[in-house]
GROMACS .gro file of C-alpha atoms in nm:
model
  442
    1MET     CA    1   1.505   1.719   0.708
    2ILE     CA    2   1.574   1.651   1.076
    3HIS     CA    3   1.387   1.358   1.235
    4THR     CA    4   1.229   1.261   0.903
    5ARG     CA    5   1.197   0.894   0.991
    6ASN     CA    6   1.064   0.970   1.337
    7HIS     CA    7   0.809   1.215   1.202
    8ARG     CA    8   0.694   0.963   0.946
    9SER     CA    9   0.646   0.688   1.204
   10LEU     CA   10   0.453   0.918   1.436
   11PHE     CA   11   0.241   1.044   1.150
   12THR     CA   12   0.169   0.686   1.046
   13LEU     CA   13   0.056   0.593   1.394
   14ALA     CA   14  -0.154   0.906   1.435
   15THR     CA   15  -0.311   0.855   1.094
   16ALA     CA   16  -0.379   0.490   1.168
   17ALA     CA   17  -0.544   0.586   1.493
   18ALA     CA   18  -0.765   0.840   1.321
   19LEU     CA   19  -0.865   0.585   1.058
   20LEU     CA   20  -0.936   0.324   1.320
   21ALA     CA   21  -1.149   0.572   1.510
   22GLY     CA   22  -1.349   0.628   1.193
   23ILE     CA   23  -1.393   0.261   1.099
   24ALA     CA   24  -1.752   0.150   1.118
   25LEU     CA   25  -1.874   0.502   1.187
   26LEU     CA   26  -2.113   0.457   0.900
   27SER     CA   27  -2.444   0.638   0.900
   28THR     CA   28  -2.685   0.475   1.141
   29GLY     CA   29  -2.991   0.676   1.058
   30ARG     CA   30  -2.972   0.861   1.390
   31SER     CA   31  -2.783   1.169   1.269
   32ARG     CA   32  -3.000   1.478   1.271
   33GLY     CA   33  -2.798   1.663   1.006
   34VAL     CA   34  -2.681   1.584   0.658
   35SER     CA   35  -2.326   1.456   0.627
   36ALA     CA   36  -2.078   1.609   0.386
   37GLN     CA   37  -2.055   1.269   0.216
   38ASP     CA   38  -2.430   1.253   0.153
   39LEU     CA   39  -2.448   1.613   0.035
   40ASN     CA   40  -2.152   1.566  -0.199
   41LYS     CA   41  -2.316   1.256  -0.343
   42LEU     CA   42  -2.635   1.451  -0.413
   43ASN     CA   43  -2.449   1.751  -0.554
   44ARG     CA   44  -2.243   1.535  -0.789
   45PHE     CA   45  -2.560   1.372  -0.917
   46VAL     CA   46  -2.733   1.705  -0.979
   47GLN     CA   47  -2.424   1.854  -1.143
   48SER     CA   48  -2.392   1.555  -1.376
   49SER     CA   49  -2.734   1.640  -1.520
   50ASN     CA   50  -2.721   1.941  -1.750
   51ALA     CA   51  -3.094   1.938  -1.799
   52SER     CA   52  -3.273   2.266  -1.732
   53ASP     CA   53  -3.627   2.135  -1.774
   54ALA     CA   54  -3.904   2.179  -1.518
   55ALA     CA   55  -3.847   1.831  -1.374
   56MET     CA   56  -3.485   1.900  -1.283
   57ARG     CA   57  -3.580   2.234  -1.134
   58VAL     CA   58  -3.803   2.044  -0.892
   59PHE     CA   59  -3.522   1.795  -0.819
   60ARG     CA   60  -3.272   2.075  -0.758
   61ASP     CA   61  -3.516   2.244  -0.523
   62GLY     CA   62  -3.536   1.918  -0.328
   63ARG     CA   63  -3.155   1.910  -0.318
   64ASP     CA   64  -3.149   2.265  -0.180
   65ARG     CA   65  -3.399   2.170   0.091
   66ILE     CA   66  -3.175   1.880   0.196
   67ALA     CA   67  -2.875   2.114   0.211
   68ASP     CA   68  -3.083   2.337   0.440
   69GLU     CA   69  -3.187   2.030   0.644
   70ASP     CA   70  -3.550   2.119   0.577
   71TRP     CA   71  -3.660   1.756   0.566
   72GLU     CA   72  -4.036   1.817   0.536
   73ARG     CA   73  -4.003   2.037   0.229
   74ALA     CA   74  -3.737   1.813   0.081
   75ALA     CA   75  -3.971   1.514   0.113
   76LYS     CA   76  -4.252   1.716  -0.048
   77ARG     CA   77  -4.040   1.820  -0.345
   78PHE     CA   78  -3.923   1.465  -0.416
   79ARG     CA   79  -4.285   1.344  -0.384
   80ASP     CA   80  -4.382   1.615  -0.632
   81PHE     CA   81  -4.112   1.495  -0.871
   82ILE     CA   82  -4.229   1.133  -0.850
   83GLY     CA   83  -4.596   1.230  -0.886
   84GLU     CA   84  -4.546   1.468  -1.178
   85TYR     CA   85  -4.271   1.282  -1.366
   86PRO     CA   86  -4.316   0.910  -1.293
   87LYS     CA   87  -4.139   0.810  -1.618
   88HIS     CA   88  -3.846   1.047  -1.581
   89LYS     CA   89  -3.502   0.884  -1.612
   90ASP     CA   90  -3.407   1.011  -1.265
   91VAL     CA   91  -3.719   0.901  -1.078
   92ASP     CA   92  -3.515   0.627  -0.907
   93ALA     CA   93  -3.291   0.895  -0.753
   94ALA     CA   94  -3.603   1.080  -0.636
   95TYR     CA   95  -3.722   0.764  -0.456
   96TYR     CA   96  -3.385   0.737  -0.281
   97TRP     CA   97  -3.375   1.100  -0.165
   98LEU     CA   98  -3.740   1.089  -0.061
   99ALA     CA   99  -3.652   0.790   0.159
  100PHE     CA  100  -3.348   0.980   0.289
  101SER     CA  101  -3.567   1.277   0.389
  102LEU     CA  102  -3.826   1.051   0.554
  103LYS     CA  103  -3.552   0.873   0.750
  104LYS     CA  104  -3.431   1.208   0.879
  105LEU     CA  105  -3.786   1.286   0.989
  106GLY     CA  106  -3.794   0.962   1.187
  107ARG     CA  107  -4.059   0.811   0.959
  108SER     CA  108  -3.866   0.490   0.903
  109ALA     CA  109  -4.158   0.275   0.787
  110GLU     CA  110  -4.240   0.523   0.510
  111ALA     CA  111  -3.873   0.543   0.414
  112VAL     CA  112  -3.856   0.164   0.383
  113GLN     CA  113  -4.164   0.168   0.156
  114GLN     CA  114  -3.990   0.408  -0.082
  115LEU     CA  115  -3.669   0.204  -0.078
  116ASP     CA  116  -3.863  -0.115  -0.150
  117ARG     CA  117  -4.041   0.060  -0.436
  118LEU     CA  118  -3.708   0.176  -0.579
  119THR     CA  119  -3.566  -0.177  -0.559
  120ARG     CA  120  -3.877  -0.337  -0.707
  121GLU     CA  121  -3.946  -0.091  -0.990
  122HIS     CA  122  -3.585  -0.006  -1.082
  123PRO     CA  123  -3.376  -0.319  -1.015
  124ARG     CA  124  -3.090  -0.194  -1.237
  125SER     CA  125  -3.073   0.152  -1.082
  126ASN     CA  126  -2.737   0.299  -0.985
  127TRP     CA  127  -2.899   0.377  -0.649
  128ILE     CA  128  -2.968   0.015  -0.556
  129ASP     CA  129  -2.658  -0.029  -0.339
  130ASP     CA  130  -2.725   0.299  -0.160
  131ALA     CA  131  -3.085   0.193  -0.106
  132ARG     CA  132  -2.978  -0.142   0.039
  133ALA     CA  133  -2.734   0.034   0.272
  134MET     CA  134  -3.003   0.272   0.397
  135ARG     CA  135  -3.245  -0.017   0.438
  136VAL     CA  136  -2.996  -0.195   0.665
  137GLU     CA  137  -2.924   0.122   0.862
  138ILE     CA  138  -3.295   0.163   0.930
  139ALA     CA  139  -3.321  -0.204   1.022
  140GLY     CA  140  -3.051  -0.157   1.287
  141ALA     CA  141  -3.239   0.132   1.446
  142SER     CA  142  -3.574  -0.050   1.433
  143GLY     CA  143  -3.445  -0.392   1.538
  144ASP     CA  144  -3.538  -0.562   1.210
  145LYS     CA  145  -3.286  -0.847   1.245
  146GLU     CA  146  -3.432  -1.036   0.950
  147ALA     CA  147  -3.337  -0.760   0.705
  148ILE     CA  148  -2.989  -0.739   0.857
  149GLN     CA  149  -2.938  -1.114   0.843
  150ASP     CA  150  -3.036  -1.113   0.477
  151GLU     CA  151  -2.747  -0.879   0.394
  152LEU     CA  152  -2.502  -1.065   0.616
  153GLU     CA  153  -2.564  -1.380   0.415
  154LYS     CA  154  -2.479  -1.210   0.086
  155SER     CA  155  -2.129  -1.176  -0.051
  156ASN     CA  156  -2.094  -0.797  -0.076
  157GLN     CA  157  -1.830  -0.713   0.184
  158GLU     CA  158  -1.906  -0.341   0.202
  159MET     CA  159  -2.272  -0.415   0.269
  160LYS     CA  160  -2.177  -0.669   0.532
  161MET     CA  161  -1.993  -0.395   0.722
  162ILE     CA  162  -2.306  -0.183   0.730
  163ALA     CA  163  -2.518  -0.483   0.823
  164LEU     CA  164  -2.285  -0.584   1.105
  165GLN     CA  165  -2.296  -0.233   1.250
  166SER     CA  166  -2.673  -0.234   1.233
  167LEU     CA  167  -2.685  -0.573   1.405
  168PHE     CA  168  -2.475  -0.433   1.689
  169GLN     CA  169  -2.759  -0.184   1.739
  170ALA     CA  170  -3.035  -0.441   1.717
  171ASP     CA  171  -2.877  -0.743   1.889
  172PRO     CA  172  -2.527  -0.680   2.034
  173ALA     CA  173  -2.477  -1.037   2.158
  174ARG     CA  174  -2.560  -1.187   1.819
  175ALA     CA  175  -2.344  -0.928   1.643
  176ALA     CA  176  -2.046  -1.003   1.869
  177ALA     CA  177  -2.083  -1.375   1.799
  178LEU     CA  178  -2.089  -1.311   1.423
  179ALA     CA  179  -1.784  -1.082   1.452
  180GLY     CA  180  -1.605  -1.365   1.629
  181GLU     CA  181  -1.687  -1.600   1.342
  182MET     CA  182  -1.552  -1.348   1.090
  183LEU     CA  183  -1.224  -1.329   1.282
  184LYS     CA  184  -1.152  -1.701   1.285
  185PRO     CA  185  -0.848  -1.816   1.082
  186ASP     CA  186  -1.064  -2.006   0.830
  187SER     CA  187  -1.305  -1.713   0.776
  188LYS     CA  188  -1.352  -1.592   0.418
  189ALA     CA  189  -1.417  -1.234   0.531
  190ASN     CA  190  -1.186  -0.985   0.363
  191PRO     CA  191  -0.932  -0.782   0.568
  192ARG     CA  192  -1.143  -0.464   0.572
  193LEU     CA  193  -1.444  -0.650   0.706
  194LYS     CA  194  -1.231  -0.816   0.974
  195ASP     CA  195  -1.085  -0.480   1.074
  196ALA     CA  196  -1.433  -0.329   1.093
  197ALA     CA  197  -1.548  -0.626   1.305
  198VAL     CA  198  -1.273  -0.557   1.560
  199ALA     CA  199  -1.355  -0.185   1.561
  200LEU     CA  200  -1.723  -0.258   1.622
  201LEU     CA  201  -1.632  -0.487   1.912
  202GLY     CA  202  -1.437  -0.193   2.052
  203GLN     CA  203  -1.722   0.054   2.005
  204HIS     CA  204  -1.986  -0.168   2.165
  205ARG     CA  205  -1.832  -0.247   2.500
  206THR     CA  206  -1.977  -0.536   2.702
  207PRO     CA  207  -1.803  -0.801   2.916
  208GLN     CA  208  -1.831  -1.029   2.612
  209THR     CA  209  -1.668  -0.785   2.368
  210ALA     CA  210  -1.400  -0.685   2.623
  211ALA     CA  211  -1.298  -1.050   2.657
  212MET     CA  212  -1.292  -1.089   2.278
  213LEU     CA  213  -1.073  -0.779   2.234
  214THR     CA  214  -0.833  -0.907   2.497
  215GLU     CA  215  -0.806  -1.242   2.319
  216ILE     CA  216  -0.747  -1.070   1.982
  217ALA     CA  217  -0.485  -0.836   2.130
  218ARG     CA  218  -0.293  -1.126   2.281
  219ASN     CA  219  -0.328  -1.405   2.027
  220GLN     CA  220  -0.457  -1.289   1.688
  221SER     CA  221  -0.214  -1.402   1.417
  222ASP     CA  222  -0.280  -1.098   1.198
  223PRO     CA  223  -0.068  -0.813   1.346
  224LYS     CA  224  -0.292  -0.544   1.199
  225LEU     CA  225  -0.601  -0.688   1.369
  226ARG     CA  226  -0.406  -0.727   1.691
  227ARG     CA  227  -0.308  -0.359   1.680
  228THR     CA  228  -0.666  -0.258   1.605
  229ALA     CA  229  -0.783  -0.447   1.915
  230ILE     CA  230  -0.512  -0.279   2.125
  231PHE     CA  231  -0.623   0.062   1.999
  232TRP     CA  232  -0.982   0.000   2.106
  233LEU     CA  233  -0.874  -0.135   2.444
  234GLY     CA  234  -0.707   0.201   2.495
  235GLN     CA  235  -1.022   0.387   2.394
  236SER     CA  236  -1.227   0.198   2.653
  237ARG     CA  237  -1.078   0.392   2.950
  238ASP     CA  238  -1.120   0.061   3.133
  239GLU     CA  239  -0.865   0.029   3.414
  240SER     CA  240  -0.868  -0.349   3.373
  241ALA     CA  241  -0.718  -0.300   3.027
  242VAL     CA  242  -0.413  -0.117   3.164
  243LYS     CA  243  -0.245  -0.437   3.287
  244LEU     CA  244  -0.278  -0.597   2.943
  245LEU     CA  245  -0.148  -0.282   2.774
  246GLU     CA  246   0.152  -0.284   3.008
  247GLU     CA  247   0.224  -0.643   2.908
  248LEU     CA  248   0.199  -0.558   2.538
  249ALA     CA  249   0.408  -0.243   2.572
  250GLY     CA  250   0.687  -0.464   2.703
  251LYS     CA  251   0.696  -0.677   2.385
  252THR     CA  252   1.017  -0.530   2.248
  253ASP     CA  253   1.042  -0.818   2.001
  254ASP     CA  254   0.730  -0.674   1.835
  255VAL     CA  255   0.794  -0.300   1.827
  256GLU     CA  256   0.477  -0.211   1.634
  257THR     CA  257   0.259  -0.385   1.894
  258ALA     CA  258   0.451  -0.214   2.173
  259ARG     CA  259   0.410   0.125   2.004
  260THR     CA  260   0.035   0.075   1.965
  261ALA     CA  261   0.007  -0.027   2.332
  262LEU     CA  262   0.192   0.291   2.435
  263PHE     CA  263  -0.046   0.497   2.223
  264ALA     CA  264  -0.341   0.324   2.393
  265LEU     CA  265  -0.190   0.392   2.737
  266SER     CA  266  -0.153   0.760   2.649
  267HIS     CA  267  -0.534   0.779   2.639
  268HIS     CA  268  -0.564   0.668   3.002
  269ASN     CA  269  -0.544   0.945   3.260
  270SER     CA  270  -0.471   0.709   3.547
  271PRO     CA  271  -0.148   0.741   3.747
  272ARG     CA  272  -0.073   0.376   3.666
  273ALA     CA  273  -0.083   0.440   3.289
  274ASN     CA  274   0.151   0.736   3.332
  275GLU     CA  275   0.385   0.524   3.543
  276ILE     CA  276   0.401   0.258   3.269
  277LEU     CA  277   0.483   0.520   3.005
  278LEU     CA  278   0.759   0.663   3.224
  279ASN     CA  279   0.903   0.319   3.292
  280ALA     CA  280   0.909   0.238   2.919
  281ALA     CA  281   1.074   0.573   2.843
  282ARG     CA  282   1.347   0.515   3.100
  283THR     CA  283   1.421   0.143   3.087
  284SER     CA  284   1.292  -0.031   2.774
  285PRO     CA  285   1.573  -0.218   2.594
  286SER     CA  286   1.430  -0.091   2.263
  287ILE     CA  287   1.533   0.261   2.162
  288GLU     CA  288   1.226   0.286   1.939
  289VAL     CA  289   0.993   0.194   2.225
  290ARG     CA  290   1.165   0.446   2.453
  291LYS     CA  291   1.128   0.721   2.192
  292GLN     CA  292   0.761   0.642   2.142
  293ALA     CA  293   0.695   0.649   2.517
  294ILE     CA  294   0.871   0.986   2.544
  295PHE     CA  295   0.657   1.126   2.264
  296TRP     CA  296   0.331   1.023   2.432
  297ILE     CA  297   0.447   1.157   2.770
  298GLY     CA  298   0.495   1.492   2.598
  299GLN     CA  299   0.150   1.472   2.443
  300ARG     CA  300  -0.016   1.450   2.784
  301GLY     CA  301   0.020   1.829   2.789
  302LYS     CA  302   0.061   1.887   3.161
  303ASP     CA  303   0.338   2.070   3.346
  304ALA     CA  304   0.406   1.745   3.529
  305ALA     CA  305   0.482   1.585   3.191
  306ILE     CA  306   0.744   1.854   3.123
  307ASP     CA  307   0.907   1.778   3.459
  308ASP     CA  308   0.907   1.407   3.374
  309LEU     CA  309   1.071   1.476   3.038
  310MET     CA  310   1.342   1.688   3.195
  311LYS     CA  311   1.421   1.416   3.451
  312ILE     CA  312   1.463   1.169   3.163
  313TYR     CA  313   1.683   1.422   2.981
  314ALA     CA  314   1.904   1.488   3.285
  315ALA     CA  315   1.959   1.116   3.356
  316GLU     CA  316   2.022   1.017   2.992
  317GLN     CA  317   2.351   0.979   2.806
  318ASN     CA  318   2.210   0.853   2.475
  319ILE     CA  319   2.198   1.148   2.230
  320GLU     CA  320   1.911   0.995   2.032
  321ILE     CA  321   1.697   0.979   2.346
  322LYS     CA  322   1.795   1.331   2.447
  323ASN     CA  323   1.691   1.456   2.103
  324GLN     CA  324   1.358   1.277   2.136
  325VAL     CA  325   1.297   1.460   2.463
  326LEU     CA  326   1.364   1.787   2.280
  327PHE     CA  327   1.117   1.689   2.010
  328ALA     CA  328   0.854   1.604   2.273
  329LEU     CA  329   0.909   1.943   2.437
  330SER     CA  330   0.878   2.114   2.098
  331GLN     CA  331   0.530   1.964   2.055
  332ASN     CA  332   0.412   2.127   2.377
  333SER     CA  333   0.309   2.491   2.330
  334SER     CA  334   0.331   2.587   2.698
  335PRO     CA  335   0.573   2.857   2.818
  336ALA     CA  336   0.729   2.599   3.053
  337ALA     CA  337   0.825   2.373   2.760
  338ASN     CA  338   0.968   2.670   2.572
  339ALA     CA  339   1.171   2.772   2.876
  340ARG     CA  340   1.320   2.422   2.904
  341LEU     CA  341   1.422   2.422   2.537
  342MET     CA  342   1.580   2.765   2.579
  343GLU     CA  343   1.765   2.646   2.889
  344ILE     CA  344   1.914   2.353   2.692
  345ALA     CA  345   1.997   2.572   2.390
  346ARG     CA  346   2.189   2.818   2.611
  347GLY     CA  347   2.357   2.554   2.828
  348GLY     CA  348   2.708   2.424   2.802
  349GLY     CA  349   2.615   2.068   2.709
  350ASP     CA  350   2.670   1.867   2.393
  351SER     CA  351   2.688   2.095   2.088
  352LYS     CA  352   2.465   1.874   1.872
  353VAL     CA  353   2.195   1.863   2.141
  354ARG     CA  354   2.210   2.242   2.174
  355GLN     CA  355   2.174   2.273   1.796
  356GLN     CA  356   1.868   2.051   1.806
  357ALA     CA  357   1.709   2.263   2.078
  358ILE     CA  358   1.777   2.575   1.870
  359PHE     CA  359   1.617   2.411   1.568
  360TRP     CA  360   1.294   2.340   1.756
  361LEU     CA  361   1.291   2.687   1.910
  362GLY     CA  362   1.324   2.832   1.561
  363GLN     CA  363   1.024   2.630   1.449
  364ARG     CA  364   0.805   2.790   1.719
  365GLY     CA  365   0.838   3.123   1.540
  366ASP     CA  366   0.700   3.362   1.804
  367GLU     CA  367   0.856   3.705   1.849
  368GLN     CA  368   0.973   3.648   2.205
  369THR     CA  369   1.159   3.329   2.111
  370ILE     CA  370   1.324   3.493   1.809
  371GLU     CA  371   1.442   3.785   2.026
  372ALA     CA  372   1.592   3.538   2.273
  373LEU     CA  373   1.774   3.358   1.989
  374ILE     CA  374   1.910   3.691   1.862
  375GLN     CA  375   2.051   3.765   2.207
  376MET     CA  376   2.198   3.414   2.215
  377TYR     CA  377   2.376   3.475   1.885
  378ASP     CA  378   2.539   3.793   2.017
  379ALA     CA  379   2.671   3.609   2.324
  380GLU     CA  380   2.772   3.282   2.153
  381LYS     CA  381   3.132   3.185   2.082
  382GLU     CA  382   3.090   2.844   1.918
  383SER     CA  383   3.066   2.866   1.537
  384ASP     CA  384   2.846   2.555   1.496
  385ILE     CA  385   2.588   2.705   1.731
  386LYS     CA  386   2.600   3.040   1.552
  387GLU     CA  387   2.543   2.861   1.220
  388ARG     CA  388   2.235   2.687   1.358
  389LEU     CA  389   2.106   3.021   1.485
  390LEU     CA  390   2.151   3.165   1.134
  391PHE     CA  391   1.940   2.881   0.998
  392ALA     CA  392   1.672   2.950   1.262
  393PHE     CA  393   1.662   3.316   1.155
  394SER     CA  394   1.632   3.213   0.791
  395GLN     CA  395   1.327   2.999   0.869
  396SER     CA  396   1.148   3.270   1.064
  397ARG     CA  397   0.898   3.509   0.910
  398LYS     CA  398   0.953   3.767   1.182
  399LYS     CA  399   1.096   4.100   1.070
  400SER     CA  400   1.345   4.097   1.357
  401ALA     CA  401   1.498   3.770   1.225
  402LEU     CA  402   1.540   3.919   0.877
  403GLN     CA  403   1.697   4.233   1.021
  404LYS     CA  404   1.938   4.024   1.226
  405LEU     CA  405   2.048   3.830   0.917
  406MET     CA  406   2.111   4.158   0.733
  407GLN     CA  407   2.308   4.296   1.028
  408ILE     CA  408   2.525   3.982   1.040
  409ALA     CA  409   2.579   3.992   0.663
  410LYS     CA  410   2.684   4.357   0.682
  411SER     CA  411   2.902   4.380   0.989
  412ASP     CA  412   2.965   4.052   1.173
  413ALA     CA  413   3.320   4.009   1.293
  414SER     CA  414   3.338   3.667   1.129
  415VAL     CA  415   3.372   3.669   0.751
  416GLU     CA  416   3.243   3.310   0.746
  417MET     CA  417   2.926   3.410   0.932
  418ARG     CA  418   2.877   3.705   0.697
  419LYS     CA  419   2.897   3.468   0.398
  420LYS     CA  420   2.647   3.230   0.549
  421ALA     CA  421   2.407   3.512   0.634
  422VAL     CA  422   2.424   3.632   0.271
  423PHE     CA  423   2.347   3.278   0.155
  424TRP     CA  424   2.037   3.253   0.376
  425LEU     CA  425   1.920   3.597   0.273
  426GLY     CA  426   1.931   3.473  -0.085
  427GLN     CA  427   1.701   3.188   0.013
  428LYS     CA  428   1.442   3.415   0.180
  429ARG     CA  429   1.277   3.548  -0.139
  430ASP     CA  430   1.180   3.855   0.057
  431PRO     CA  431   1.172   4.195  -0.122
  432GLU     CA  432   1.365   4.359   0.160
  433ALA     CA  433   1.630   4.085   0.152
  434THR     CA  434   1.656   4.116  -0.226
  435LYS     CA  435   1.701   4.492  -0.202
  436PHE     CA  436   1.972   4.445   0.062
  437LEU     CA  437   2.162   4.200  -0.159
  438GLU     CA  438   2.138   4.438  -0.456
  439GLU     CA  439   2.293   4.712  -0.241
  440ILE     CA  440   2.585   4.482  -0.158
  441LEU     CA  441   2.647   4.426  -0.531
  442LYS     CA  442   2.669   4.797  -0.609
   0.00000   0.00000   0.00000
């Protein structure tokens, strides 16, 4: 597989960024709808009960009302369940989902009453942790810092994450100070809690949190936390962060930090951020840093970015860098990017670079590109290029590519090309290709 390592590293960074963006995005009680996570939790509970008695019919009706986001009727059905079946084994779940419905209605005080009743009357319930989490979410929205502090002083790390997020709603300054304590070297907070603390500092931007993120990005001993801080500095769109990101992008002795800084810079639309990316792509002593900068230039998705990539390509002698430019162009769906790839594929440059351009053109798969590659095959003299074109045809689902392979297999002037076309036809698993091969065997 071409570029396997590069693809993996880019995927890892993109995945990490997505995960970081999701850290601490726990329910805050402000969402108007029902999340897939909440609905799945309720559905799994209902499905685990095979009972078909009247009580469970009421409970299932409440579930259906939640799925419809009909909070008033959902609350009524769970109240009915509690009132009619107070000794039922699932009454604790009814308390929880009643509180959930009331929270959605904005009746937080009533929701807290139901959660307190669940905790008091059913202390061993499987819903206790969920109830505590909802209680803290409501506390964040209502400013009940005492309830939040109570959870922060307990040892459950998952609950502390929820409590810290709620405190950022109720008292951002106090929450930032606590996050700072969690991030100290002697802190007993687990890695996930520390990571969430950095993410929350990034989501709740104040001069205090900006200064803390800068300090973490520069000096935190844990590289993962340092990269998390860099990511959130990039999300801030704060021009003052660009200078720090430039400094970090230049740390070629710490390639992962430099890569994360480049990713953060790619989220800034300022001319200065673009200039830094271009400078890294052209002059960084690290090939990996240069490749990463080229990738993010391509992701900016503007025609100007395509021009920048082509200038890098024209000035470059390193084949690995040239190939990275081709990959960046391949990720851009614009006609201009396609035209540049086609220009390189047809040109008289390095054969391996031409082959790479053909590979990426073949991956695009549109009819116009395949027709252009067919014309290229007919005009091409170099056997290595013709072989790569055969591979491109074999990967395409277009009928014209299949027909070209069959034509080559049947009548190409080169016996070697005919053999290779037959091989790729055998790999197609297409009824028309199979029929063609059977005809050859007759």
